[in-house]
Short mmCIF file of C-alpha atoms and ligand atoms in Angstrom, two decimals:
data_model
loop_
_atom_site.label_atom_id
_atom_site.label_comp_id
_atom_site.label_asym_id
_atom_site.label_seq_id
_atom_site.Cartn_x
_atom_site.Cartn_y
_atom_site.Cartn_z
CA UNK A 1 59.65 70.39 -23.47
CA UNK A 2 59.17 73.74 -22.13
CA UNK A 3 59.59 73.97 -18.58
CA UNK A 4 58.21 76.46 -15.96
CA UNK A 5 60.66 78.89 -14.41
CA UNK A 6 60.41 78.73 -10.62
CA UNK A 7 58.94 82.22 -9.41
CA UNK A 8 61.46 84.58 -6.95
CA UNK A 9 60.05 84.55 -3.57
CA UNK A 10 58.32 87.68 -3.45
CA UNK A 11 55.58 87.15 -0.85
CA UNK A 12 56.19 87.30 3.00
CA UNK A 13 54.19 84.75 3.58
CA UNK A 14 56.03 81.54 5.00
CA UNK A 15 56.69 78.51 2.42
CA UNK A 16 56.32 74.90 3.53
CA UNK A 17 59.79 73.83 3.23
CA UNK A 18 60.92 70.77 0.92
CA UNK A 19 60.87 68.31 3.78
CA UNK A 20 57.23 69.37 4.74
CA UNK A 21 56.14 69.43 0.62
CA UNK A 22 57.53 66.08 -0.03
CA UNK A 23 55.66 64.89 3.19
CA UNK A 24 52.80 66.90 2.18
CA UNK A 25 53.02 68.66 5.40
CA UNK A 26 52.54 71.99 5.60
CA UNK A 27 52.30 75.08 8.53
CA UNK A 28 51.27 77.48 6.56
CA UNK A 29 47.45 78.95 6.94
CA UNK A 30 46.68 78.58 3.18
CA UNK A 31 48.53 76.26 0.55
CA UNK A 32 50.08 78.59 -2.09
CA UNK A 33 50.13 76.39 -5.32
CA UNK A 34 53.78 75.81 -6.36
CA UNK A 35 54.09 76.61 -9.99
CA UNK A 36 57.87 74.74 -10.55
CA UNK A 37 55.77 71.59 -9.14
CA UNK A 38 54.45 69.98 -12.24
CA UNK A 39 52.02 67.22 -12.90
CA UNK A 40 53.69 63.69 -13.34
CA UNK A 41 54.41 63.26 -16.68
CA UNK A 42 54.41 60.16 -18.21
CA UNK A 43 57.73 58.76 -19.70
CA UNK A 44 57.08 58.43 -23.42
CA UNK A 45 59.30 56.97 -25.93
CA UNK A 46 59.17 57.92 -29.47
CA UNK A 47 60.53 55.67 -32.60
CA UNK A 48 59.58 53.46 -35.86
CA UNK A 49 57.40 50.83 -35.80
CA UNK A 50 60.16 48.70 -36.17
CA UNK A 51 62.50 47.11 -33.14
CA UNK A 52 66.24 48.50 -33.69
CA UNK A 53 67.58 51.01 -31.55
CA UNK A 54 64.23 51.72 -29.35
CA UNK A 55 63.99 47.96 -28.32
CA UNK A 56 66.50 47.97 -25.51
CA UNK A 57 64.83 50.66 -23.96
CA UNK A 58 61.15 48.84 -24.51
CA UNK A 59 62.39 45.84 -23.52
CA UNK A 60 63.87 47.35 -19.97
CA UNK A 61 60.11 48.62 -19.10
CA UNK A 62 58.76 45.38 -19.78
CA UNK A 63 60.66 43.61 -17.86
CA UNK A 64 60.37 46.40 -14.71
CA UNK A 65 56.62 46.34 -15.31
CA UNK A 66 56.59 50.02 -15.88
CA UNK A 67 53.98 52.00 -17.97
CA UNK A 68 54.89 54.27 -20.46
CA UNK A 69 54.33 55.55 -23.50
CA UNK A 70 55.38 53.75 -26.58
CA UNK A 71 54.28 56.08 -29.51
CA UNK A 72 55.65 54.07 -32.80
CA UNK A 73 55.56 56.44 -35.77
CA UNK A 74 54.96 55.01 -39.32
CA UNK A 75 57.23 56.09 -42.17
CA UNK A 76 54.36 58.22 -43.73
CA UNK A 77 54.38 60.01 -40.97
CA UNK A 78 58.06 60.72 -40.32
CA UNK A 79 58.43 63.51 -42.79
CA UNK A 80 55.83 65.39 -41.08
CA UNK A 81 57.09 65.33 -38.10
CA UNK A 82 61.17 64.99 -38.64
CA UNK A 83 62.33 68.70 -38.22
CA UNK A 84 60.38 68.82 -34.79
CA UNK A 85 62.51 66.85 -33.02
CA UNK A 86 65.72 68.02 -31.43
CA UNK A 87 68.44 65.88 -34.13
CA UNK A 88 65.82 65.46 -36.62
CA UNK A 89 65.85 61.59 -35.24
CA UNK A 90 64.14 59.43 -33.46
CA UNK A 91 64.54 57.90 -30.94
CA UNK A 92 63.21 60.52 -28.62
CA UNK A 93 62.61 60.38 -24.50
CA UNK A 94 60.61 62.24 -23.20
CA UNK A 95 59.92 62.60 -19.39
CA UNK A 96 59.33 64.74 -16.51
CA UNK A 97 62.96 66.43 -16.60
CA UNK A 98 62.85 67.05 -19.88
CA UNK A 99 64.09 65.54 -23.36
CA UNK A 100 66.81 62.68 -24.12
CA UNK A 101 68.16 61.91 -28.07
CA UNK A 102 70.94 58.89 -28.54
CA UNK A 103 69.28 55.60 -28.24
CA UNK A 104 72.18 54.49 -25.88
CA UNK A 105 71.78 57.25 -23.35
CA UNK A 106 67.92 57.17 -23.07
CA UNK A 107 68.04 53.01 -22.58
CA UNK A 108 71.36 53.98 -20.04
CA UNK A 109 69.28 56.65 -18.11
CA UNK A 110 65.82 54.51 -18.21
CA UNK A 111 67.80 51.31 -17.01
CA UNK A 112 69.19 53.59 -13.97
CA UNK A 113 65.67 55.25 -13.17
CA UNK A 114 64.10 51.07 -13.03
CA UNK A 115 66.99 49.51 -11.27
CA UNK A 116 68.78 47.67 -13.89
CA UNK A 117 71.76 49.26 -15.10
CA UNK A 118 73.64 47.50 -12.40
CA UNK A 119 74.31 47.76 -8.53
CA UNK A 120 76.99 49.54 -8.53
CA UNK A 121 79.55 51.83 -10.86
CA UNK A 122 81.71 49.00 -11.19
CA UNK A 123 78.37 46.67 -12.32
CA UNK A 124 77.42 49.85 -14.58
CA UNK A 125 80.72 50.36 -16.30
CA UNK A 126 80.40 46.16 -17.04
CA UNK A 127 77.04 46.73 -17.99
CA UNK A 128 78.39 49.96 -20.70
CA UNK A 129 81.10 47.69 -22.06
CA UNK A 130 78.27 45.22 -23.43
CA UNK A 131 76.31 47.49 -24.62
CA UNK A 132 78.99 49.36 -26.48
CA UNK A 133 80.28 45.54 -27.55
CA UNK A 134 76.88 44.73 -28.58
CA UNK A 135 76.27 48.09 -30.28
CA UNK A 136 79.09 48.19 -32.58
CA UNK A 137 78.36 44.39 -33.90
CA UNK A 138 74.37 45.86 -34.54
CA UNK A 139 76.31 48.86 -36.38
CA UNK A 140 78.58 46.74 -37.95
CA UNK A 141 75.53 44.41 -39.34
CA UNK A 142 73.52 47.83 -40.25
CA UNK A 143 75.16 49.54 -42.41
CA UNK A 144 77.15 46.96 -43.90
CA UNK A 145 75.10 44.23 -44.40
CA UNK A 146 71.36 45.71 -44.00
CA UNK A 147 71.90 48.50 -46.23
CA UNK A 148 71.83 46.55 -49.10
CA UNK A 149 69.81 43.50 -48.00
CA UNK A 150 66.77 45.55 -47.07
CA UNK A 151 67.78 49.15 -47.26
CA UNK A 152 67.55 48.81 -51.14
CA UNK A 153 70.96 50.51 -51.39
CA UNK A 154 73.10 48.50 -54.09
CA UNK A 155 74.97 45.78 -53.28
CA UNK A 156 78.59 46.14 -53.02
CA UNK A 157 80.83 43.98 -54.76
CA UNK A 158 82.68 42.45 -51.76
CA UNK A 159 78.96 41.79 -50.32
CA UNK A 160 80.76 37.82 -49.29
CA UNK A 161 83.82 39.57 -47.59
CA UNK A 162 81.77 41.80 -45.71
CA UNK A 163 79.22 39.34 -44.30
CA UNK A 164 82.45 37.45 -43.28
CA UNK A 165 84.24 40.08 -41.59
CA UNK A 166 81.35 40.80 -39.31
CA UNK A 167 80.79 37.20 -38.22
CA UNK A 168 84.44 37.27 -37.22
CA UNK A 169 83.65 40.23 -35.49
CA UNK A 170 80.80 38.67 -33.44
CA UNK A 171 81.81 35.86 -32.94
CA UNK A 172 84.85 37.42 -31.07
CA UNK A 173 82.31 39.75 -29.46
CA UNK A 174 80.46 36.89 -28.09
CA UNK A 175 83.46 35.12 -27.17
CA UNK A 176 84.48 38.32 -25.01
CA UNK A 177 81.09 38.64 -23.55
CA UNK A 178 80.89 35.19 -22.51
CA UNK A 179 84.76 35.21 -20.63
CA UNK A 180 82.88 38.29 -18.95
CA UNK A 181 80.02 36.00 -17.82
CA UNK A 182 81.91 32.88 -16.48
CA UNK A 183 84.20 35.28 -14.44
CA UNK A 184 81.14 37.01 -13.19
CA UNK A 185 79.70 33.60 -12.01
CA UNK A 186 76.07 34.98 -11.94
CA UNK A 187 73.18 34.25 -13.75
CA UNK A 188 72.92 36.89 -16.22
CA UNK A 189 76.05 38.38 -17.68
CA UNK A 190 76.78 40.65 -14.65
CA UNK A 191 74.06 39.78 -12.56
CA UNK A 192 71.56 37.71 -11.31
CA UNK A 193 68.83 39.47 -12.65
CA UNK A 194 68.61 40.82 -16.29
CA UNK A 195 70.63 44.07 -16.73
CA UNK A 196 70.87 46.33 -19.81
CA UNK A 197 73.64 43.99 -20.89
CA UNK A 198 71.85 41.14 -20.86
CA UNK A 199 68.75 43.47 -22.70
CA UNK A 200 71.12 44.60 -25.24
CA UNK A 201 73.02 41.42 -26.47
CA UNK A 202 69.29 39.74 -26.33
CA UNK A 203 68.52 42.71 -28.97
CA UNK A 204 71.48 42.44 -31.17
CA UNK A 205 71.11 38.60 -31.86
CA UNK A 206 67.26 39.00 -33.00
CA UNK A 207 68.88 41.98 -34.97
CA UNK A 208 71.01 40.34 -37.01
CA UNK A 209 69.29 37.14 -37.39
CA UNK A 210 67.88 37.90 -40.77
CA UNK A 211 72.14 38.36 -41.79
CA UNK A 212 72.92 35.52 -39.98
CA UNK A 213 69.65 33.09 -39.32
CA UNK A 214 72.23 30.71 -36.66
CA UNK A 215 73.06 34.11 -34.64
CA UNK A 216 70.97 32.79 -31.54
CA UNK A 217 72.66 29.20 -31.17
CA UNK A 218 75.85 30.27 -32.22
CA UNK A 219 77.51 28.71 -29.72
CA UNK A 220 77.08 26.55 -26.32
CA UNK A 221 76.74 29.89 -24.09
CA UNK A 222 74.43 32.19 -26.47
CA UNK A 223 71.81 29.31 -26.86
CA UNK A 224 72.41 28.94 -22.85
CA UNK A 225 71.61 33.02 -22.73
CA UNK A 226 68.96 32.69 -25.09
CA UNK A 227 67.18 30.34 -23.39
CA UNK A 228 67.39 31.92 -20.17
CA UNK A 229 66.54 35.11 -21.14
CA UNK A 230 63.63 33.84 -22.86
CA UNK A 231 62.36 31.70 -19.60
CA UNK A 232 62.35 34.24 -17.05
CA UNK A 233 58.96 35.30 -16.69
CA UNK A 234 59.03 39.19 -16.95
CA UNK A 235 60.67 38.85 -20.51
CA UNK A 236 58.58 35.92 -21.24
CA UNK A 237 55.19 38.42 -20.89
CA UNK A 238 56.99 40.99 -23.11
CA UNK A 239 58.17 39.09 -25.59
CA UNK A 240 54.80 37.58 -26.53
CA UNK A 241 52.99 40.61 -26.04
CA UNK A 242 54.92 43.15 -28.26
CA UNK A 243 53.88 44.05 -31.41
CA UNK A 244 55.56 42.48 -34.29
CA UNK A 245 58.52 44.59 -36.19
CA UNK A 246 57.72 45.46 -40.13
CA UNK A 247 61.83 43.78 -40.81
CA UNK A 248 61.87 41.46 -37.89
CA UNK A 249 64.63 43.94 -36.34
N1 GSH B 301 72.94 58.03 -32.97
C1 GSH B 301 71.50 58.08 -33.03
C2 GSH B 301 71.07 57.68 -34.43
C3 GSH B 301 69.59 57.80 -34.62
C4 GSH B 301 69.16 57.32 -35.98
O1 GSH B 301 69.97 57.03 -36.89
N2 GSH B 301 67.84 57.22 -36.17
C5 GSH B 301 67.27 56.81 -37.42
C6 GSH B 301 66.41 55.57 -37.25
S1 GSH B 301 67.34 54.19 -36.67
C7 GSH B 301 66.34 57.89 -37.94
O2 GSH B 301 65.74 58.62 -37.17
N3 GSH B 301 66.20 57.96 -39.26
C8 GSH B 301 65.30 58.86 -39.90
C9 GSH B 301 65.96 60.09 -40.42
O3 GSH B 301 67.18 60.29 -40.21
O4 GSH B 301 65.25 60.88 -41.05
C10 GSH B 301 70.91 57.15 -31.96
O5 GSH B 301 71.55 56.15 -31.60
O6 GSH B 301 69.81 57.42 -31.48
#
């Protein structure tokens, strides 16, 4: 997003100075309009109409009650529209500093901005490790399960093998996730309120429940998880109001 360059200070006239601007306080006679100052732009997130790598990031400004913009794009419209954006990808963030690709770092950066990346670095760096746990099971369940299932790309011989190998792998995932939680003690997996963690391994069991349709009450803890994330009131509202995904995911 183009951005204004600040002008040199050129006239003798006195500024207001930052303290006196942010209190909108000023000594001057008259009010020179700042140029660098822009309007408040409103945070806008663009992706498919589907859930996948934007939900996290949805998901985190329903539950903080934030508006934004959530511009889905439809598939005929993609092509149009692909070689404006920075990767040629979505998603895309945009906001009033400027513009964020990688659907990890825009849901990292929003979750810091609402308050729910976690209270401190040590609570962030737990909260990363999730998501990166979480992540590479959605991968996993993408391009090797997905791509063939609904991504009409042929379907490998070892199709069995490879739908086995990446229940192994979450199932350990979960496992880990849930020793994280019990030595954590809180509500949520780092927390007591619902952190990008918890967002994120919420998004990657409704992601690969069409691969694996038990994914949510796979064990004890993730039905417990489930269940909780689903009753707190915040997600409750978002959940039932979001629109529906084309693939469920
Ligand atoms: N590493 C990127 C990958 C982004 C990505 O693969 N986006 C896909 C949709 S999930 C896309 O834009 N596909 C359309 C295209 O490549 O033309 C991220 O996590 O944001």
């Amino acid at each position: 997003m183009p951005r204004t360059k600040r002008k040199a200070a050129s006239s003798s006239k006195r500024q207001p100075s930052a303290k006196q601007r942010k209190e909108g306080k000023s000594d001057t006679k008259a009010e020179i309009p700042d140029a660098s100052v822009k309007a408040a732009v409103k945070d806008k997130l663009l992706y498919f109409d589907v859930y996948a790598r934007a939900e996290p990031t949805r998901m985190l400004y329903g539950i903080a009650g934030k508006e934004y913009e959530d511009q889905r794009i439809k598939q005929m419209e993609w092509p149009a529209i692909k070689a404006e954006q920075p990767l040629g990808q979505m998603p895309v963030f945009e906001c009033q500093h400027g513009t964020l690709v990688m659907s990890n770092t825009i849901a990292r950066y929003v979750a810091r901005e609402l308050g729910l990346a976690g209270s401190s670095s040590w609570e962030e760096a737990l909260n990363d490790m999730v998501v990166e746990t979480c992540f590479s099971c959605a991968d996993g369940i993408s391009e090797k399960i997905y791509a063939w299932k609904m991504f009409r790309q042929p379907q490998p011989d070892n199709s069995e093998k490879l739908i086995e190998e990446i229940r192994e792998k979450i199932t350990k995932s979960l496992k880990f996730i849930e020793a994280l939680a019990d030595k954590r003690g809180k509500k949520f997996i780092v927390s007591d309120k619902i952190n990008l963690a918890d967002v994120w391994l919420y998004n990657m069991l409704q992601f690969g429940r069409p691969a694996f349709p038990d994914l949510m009450s796979l064990t004890p803890w993730v039905k417990r998880f489930v269940e909780r994330m689903e009753a707190d009131d915040k997600m409750k509202k978002y959940l039932a109001s979001r629109p529906a995904s084309e693939f469920g995911i």
